[in-house]
Short mmCIF file of C-alpha atoms in Angstrom, two decimals:
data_model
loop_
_atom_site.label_atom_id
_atom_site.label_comp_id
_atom_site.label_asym_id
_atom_site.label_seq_id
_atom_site.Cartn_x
_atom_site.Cartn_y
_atom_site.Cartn_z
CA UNK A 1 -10.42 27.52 1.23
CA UNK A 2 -8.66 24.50 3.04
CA UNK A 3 -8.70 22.14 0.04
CA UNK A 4 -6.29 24.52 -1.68
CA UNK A 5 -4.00 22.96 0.65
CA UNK A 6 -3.24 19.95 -0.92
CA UNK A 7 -1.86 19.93 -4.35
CA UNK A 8 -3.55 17.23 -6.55
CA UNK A 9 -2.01 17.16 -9.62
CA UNK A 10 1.09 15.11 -8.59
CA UNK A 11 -1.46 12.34 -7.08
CA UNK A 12 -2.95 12.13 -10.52
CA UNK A 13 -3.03 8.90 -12.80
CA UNK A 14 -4.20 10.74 -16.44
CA UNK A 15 -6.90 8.29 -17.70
CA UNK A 16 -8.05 7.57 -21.26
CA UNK A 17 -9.79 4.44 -21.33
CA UNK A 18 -12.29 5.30 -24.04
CA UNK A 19 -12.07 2.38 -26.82
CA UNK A 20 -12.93 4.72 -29.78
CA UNK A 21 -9.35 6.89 -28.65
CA UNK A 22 -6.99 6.73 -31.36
CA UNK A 23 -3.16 7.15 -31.31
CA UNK A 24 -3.96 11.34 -31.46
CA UNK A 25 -5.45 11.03 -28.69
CA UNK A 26 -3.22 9.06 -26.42
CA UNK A 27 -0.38 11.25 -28.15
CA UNK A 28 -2.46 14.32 -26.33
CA UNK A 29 -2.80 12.39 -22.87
CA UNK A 30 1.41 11.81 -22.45
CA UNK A 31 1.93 15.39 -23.71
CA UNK A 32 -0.59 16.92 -21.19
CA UNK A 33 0.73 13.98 -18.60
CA UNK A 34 4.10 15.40 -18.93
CA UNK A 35 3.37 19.01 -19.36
CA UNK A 36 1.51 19.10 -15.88
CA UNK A 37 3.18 16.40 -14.09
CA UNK A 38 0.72 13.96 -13.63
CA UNK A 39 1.76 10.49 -12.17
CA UNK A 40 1.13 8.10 -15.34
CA UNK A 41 -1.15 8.01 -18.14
CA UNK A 42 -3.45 5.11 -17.89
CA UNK A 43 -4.61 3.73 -21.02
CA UNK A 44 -6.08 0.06 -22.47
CA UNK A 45 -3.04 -2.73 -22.83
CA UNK A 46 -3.18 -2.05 -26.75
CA UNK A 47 -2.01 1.73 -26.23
CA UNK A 48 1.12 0.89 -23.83
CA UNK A 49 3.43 0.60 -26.24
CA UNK A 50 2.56 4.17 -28.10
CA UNK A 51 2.76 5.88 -24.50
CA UNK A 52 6.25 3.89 -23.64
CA UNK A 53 7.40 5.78 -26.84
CA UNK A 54 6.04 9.21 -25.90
CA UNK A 55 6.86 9.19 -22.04
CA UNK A 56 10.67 7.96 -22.97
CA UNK A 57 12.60 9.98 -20.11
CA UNK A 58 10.25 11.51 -19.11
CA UNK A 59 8.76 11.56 -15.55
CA UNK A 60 5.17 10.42 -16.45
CA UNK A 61 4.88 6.55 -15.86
CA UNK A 62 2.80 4.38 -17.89
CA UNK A 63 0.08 2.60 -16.87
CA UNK A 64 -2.47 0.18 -17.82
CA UNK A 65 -5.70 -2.00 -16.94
CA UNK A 66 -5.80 -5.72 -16.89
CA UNK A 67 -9.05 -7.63 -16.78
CA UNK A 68 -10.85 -5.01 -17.56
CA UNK A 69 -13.76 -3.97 -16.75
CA UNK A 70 -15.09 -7.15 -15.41
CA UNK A 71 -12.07 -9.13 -13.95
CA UNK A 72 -13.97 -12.07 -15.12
CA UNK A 73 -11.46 -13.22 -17.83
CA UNK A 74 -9.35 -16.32 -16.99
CA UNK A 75 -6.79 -16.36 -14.39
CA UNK A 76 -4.38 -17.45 -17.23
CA UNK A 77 -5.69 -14.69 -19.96
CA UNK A 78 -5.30 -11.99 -17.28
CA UNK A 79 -1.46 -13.09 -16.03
CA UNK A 80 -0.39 -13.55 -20.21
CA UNK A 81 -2.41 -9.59 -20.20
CA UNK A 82 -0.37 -8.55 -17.39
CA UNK A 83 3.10 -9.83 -18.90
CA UNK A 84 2.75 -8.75 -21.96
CA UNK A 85 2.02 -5.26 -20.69
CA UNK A 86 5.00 -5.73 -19.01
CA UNK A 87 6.86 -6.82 -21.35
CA UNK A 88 5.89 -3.72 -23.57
CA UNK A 89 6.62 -1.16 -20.80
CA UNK A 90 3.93 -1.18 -18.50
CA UNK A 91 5.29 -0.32 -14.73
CA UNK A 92 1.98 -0.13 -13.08
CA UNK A 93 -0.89 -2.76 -13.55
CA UNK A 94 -4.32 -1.77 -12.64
CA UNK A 95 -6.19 -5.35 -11.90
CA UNK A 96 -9.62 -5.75 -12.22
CA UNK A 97 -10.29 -8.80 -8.94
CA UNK A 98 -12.93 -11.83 -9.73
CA UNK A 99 -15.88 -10.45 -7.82
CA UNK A 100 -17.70 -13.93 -8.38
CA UNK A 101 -14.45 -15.73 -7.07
CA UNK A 102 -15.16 -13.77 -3.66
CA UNK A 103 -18.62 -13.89 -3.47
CA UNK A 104 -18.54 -17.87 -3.80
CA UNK A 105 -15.91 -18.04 -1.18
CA UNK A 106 -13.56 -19.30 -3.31
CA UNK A 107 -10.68 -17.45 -1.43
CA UNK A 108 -7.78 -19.52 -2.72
CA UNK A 109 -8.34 -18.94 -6.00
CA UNK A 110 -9.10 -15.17 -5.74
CA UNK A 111 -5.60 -15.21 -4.14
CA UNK A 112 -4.05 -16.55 -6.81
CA UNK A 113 -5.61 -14.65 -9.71
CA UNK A 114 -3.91 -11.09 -8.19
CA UNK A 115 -0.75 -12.88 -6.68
CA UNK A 116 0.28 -14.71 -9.79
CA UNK A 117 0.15 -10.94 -11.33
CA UNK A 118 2.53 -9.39 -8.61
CA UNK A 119 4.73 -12.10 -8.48
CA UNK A 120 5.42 -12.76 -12.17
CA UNK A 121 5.69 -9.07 -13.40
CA UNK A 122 7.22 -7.61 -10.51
CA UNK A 123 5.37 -4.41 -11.35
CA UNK A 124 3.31 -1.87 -8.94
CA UNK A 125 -0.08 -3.67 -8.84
CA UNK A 126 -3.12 -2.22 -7.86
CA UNK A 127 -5.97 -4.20 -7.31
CA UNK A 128 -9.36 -2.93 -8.32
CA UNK A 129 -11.84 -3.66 -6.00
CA UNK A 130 -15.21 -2.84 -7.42
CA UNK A 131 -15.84 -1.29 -3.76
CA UNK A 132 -19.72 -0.37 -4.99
CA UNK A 133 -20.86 -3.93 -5.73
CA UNK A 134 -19.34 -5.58 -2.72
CA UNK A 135 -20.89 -5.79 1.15
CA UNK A 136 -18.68 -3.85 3.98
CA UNK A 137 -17.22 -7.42 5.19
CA UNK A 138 -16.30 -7.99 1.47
CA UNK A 139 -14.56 -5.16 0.92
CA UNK A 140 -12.56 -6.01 3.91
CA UNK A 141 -12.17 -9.47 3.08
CA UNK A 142 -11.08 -8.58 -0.42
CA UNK A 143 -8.42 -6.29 0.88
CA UNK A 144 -7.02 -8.29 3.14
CA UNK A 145 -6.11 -11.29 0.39
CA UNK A 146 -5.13 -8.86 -1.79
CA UNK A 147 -2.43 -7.09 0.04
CA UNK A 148 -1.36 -10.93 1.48
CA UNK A 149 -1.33 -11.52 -2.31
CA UNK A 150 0.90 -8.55 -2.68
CA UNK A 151 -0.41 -5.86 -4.61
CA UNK A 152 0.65 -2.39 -4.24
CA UNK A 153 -2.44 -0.54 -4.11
CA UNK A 154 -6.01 -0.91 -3.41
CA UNK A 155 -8.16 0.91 -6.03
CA UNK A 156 -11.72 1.90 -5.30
CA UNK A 157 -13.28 1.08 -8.69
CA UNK A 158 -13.40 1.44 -11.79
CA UNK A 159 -15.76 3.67 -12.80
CA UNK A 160 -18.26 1.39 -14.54
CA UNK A 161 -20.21 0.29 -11.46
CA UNK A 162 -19.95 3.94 -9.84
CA UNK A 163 -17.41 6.32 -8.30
CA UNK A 164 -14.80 6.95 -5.11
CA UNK A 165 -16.63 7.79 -2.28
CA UNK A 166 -14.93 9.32 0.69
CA UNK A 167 -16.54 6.71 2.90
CA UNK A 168 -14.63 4.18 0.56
CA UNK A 169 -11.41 5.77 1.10
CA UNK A 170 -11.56 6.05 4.65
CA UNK A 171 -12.78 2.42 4.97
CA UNK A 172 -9.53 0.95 2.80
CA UNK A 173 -7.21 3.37 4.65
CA UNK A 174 -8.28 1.87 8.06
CA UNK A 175 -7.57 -1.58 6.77
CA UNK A 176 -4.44 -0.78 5.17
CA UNK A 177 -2.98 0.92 8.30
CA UNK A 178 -0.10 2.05 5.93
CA UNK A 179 0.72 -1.51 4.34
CA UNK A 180 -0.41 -0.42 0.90
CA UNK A 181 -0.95 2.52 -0.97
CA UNK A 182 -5.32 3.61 -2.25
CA UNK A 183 -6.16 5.08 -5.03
CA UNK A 184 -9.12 6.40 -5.48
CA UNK A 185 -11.25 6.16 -9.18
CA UNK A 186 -14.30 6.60 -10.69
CA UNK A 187 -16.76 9.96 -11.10
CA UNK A 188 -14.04 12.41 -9.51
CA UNK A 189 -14.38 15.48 -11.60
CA UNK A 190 -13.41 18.07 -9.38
CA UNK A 191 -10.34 19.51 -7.40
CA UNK A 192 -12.42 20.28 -4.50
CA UNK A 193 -13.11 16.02 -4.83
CA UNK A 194 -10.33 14.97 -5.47
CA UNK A 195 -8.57 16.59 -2.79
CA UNK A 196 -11.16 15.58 -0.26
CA UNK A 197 -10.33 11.61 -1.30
CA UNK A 198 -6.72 12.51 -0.86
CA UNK A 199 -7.43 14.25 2.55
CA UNK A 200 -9.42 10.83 3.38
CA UNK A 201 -6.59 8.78 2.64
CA UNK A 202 -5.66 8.17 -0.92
CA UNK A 203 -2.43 8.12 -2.20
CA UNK A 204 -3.35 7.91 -6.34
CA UNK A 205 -5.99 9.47 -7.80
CA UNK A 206 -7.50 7.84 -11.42
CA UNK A 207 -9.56 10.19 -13.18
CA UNK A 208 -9.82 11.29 -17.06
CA UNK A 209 -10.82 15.14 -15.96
CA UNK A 210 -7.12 15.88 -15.01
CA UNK A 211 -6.69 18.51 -17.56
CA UNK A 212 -10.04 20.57 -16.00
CA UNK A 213 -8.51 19.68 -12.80
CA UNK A 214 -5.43 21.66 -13.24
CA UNK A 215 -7.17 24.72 -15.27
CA UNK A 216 -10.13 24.93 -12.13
CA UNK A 217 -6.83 24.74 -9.80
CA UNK A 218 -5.54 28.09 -12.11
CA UNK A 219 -8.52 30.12 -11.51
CA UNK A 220 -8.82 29.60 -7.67
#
């Protein structure tokens, strides 16, 4: 079949944002991060720490959410989130945007909610866009400030306001032109989908069903 063509697994960003997870948990998402060679593990801020210490030197990166799920915490709260995730190890910050900051026009200060981020923690930044709850020209408008702002990805969602389409992808992938990387998140539960999104365009792929990923990719 032609999506066996594309090998997903290295695309993946393991994802274990359920708040009831404990440490065994997150202990089981490096360990299965590592032991298939997904990306990162992606986890809440108050988890980076325990995955710094079970990804040391190994290839996995660690990743985390800031302003999450809403993105309507304060511009300060979410920059102090973002350093001190940093600060504990974090390389990759996935940002949650203001939607209401865009949908009042209030460009400036969108800008400077994601740009303070990139610029102070130096990390990859990927700037969750919520793609679901926004019109067409917000989307692009949103992407636009956000790669001016200097973020290193443009991710579809988050999952709590639905999933990746490939219409999404393809959408963000003619605006980026190449600029920045996508990553596509939310409801992708398949290899069949997740290849099609990375056939579409994206470079990362966010979902929590990695592990049933890589067993359906055994059996085809």
């Amino acid at each position: 079949m032609p999506y066996l063509e594309i090998d997903p697994v290295p695309y993946i960003d393991h994802t274990l944002l359920d708040p009831t997870a404990g440490f065994d948990r997150i202990d089981q998402a490096c360990a299965e991060a590592d032991r298939y060679g997904f990306h990162s593990v992606c986890v809440y801020p108050y988890y980076v720490q325990r995955v710094v210490e079970n990804l040391n030197r190994k290839k996995p990166k660690v990743c985390t959410v800031i302003g999450f799920p809403s993105g309507a915490s304060t511009s300060a709260t979410k920059l102090y989130e973002a350093q001190e995730a940093t600060d504990r190890g974090a390389t990759e910050l996935d940002v949650v945007i203001n939607l209401s900051l865009l949908k009042a026009g209030e460009t400036e200060a969108f800008h400077r909610d994601i740009a303070q981020i990139c610029e102070s923690t130096g990390q990859t930044v990927k700037a969750i866009l919520e793609m679901s709850l926004l019109t067409v020209e917000e989307q692009r408008l949103a992407a636009e400030i956000c790669m001016d702002a200097g973020v290193a990805f443009l991710k579809t969602s988050t999952g709590w306001s639905g999933g990746a389409t490939i219409e999404q992808v393809k959408l963000l992938k003619s605006i980026t032109q190449g600029r920045v990387g996508i990553k596509a998140s939310g409801g992708i539960r398949s290899a069949e989908q997740a290849i099609a999104l990375i056939e579409a365009g994206a470079n990362r792929i966010g979902t929590s069903r990695g592990v049933e990923i890589v067993a359906e990719l055994k059996q085809l």
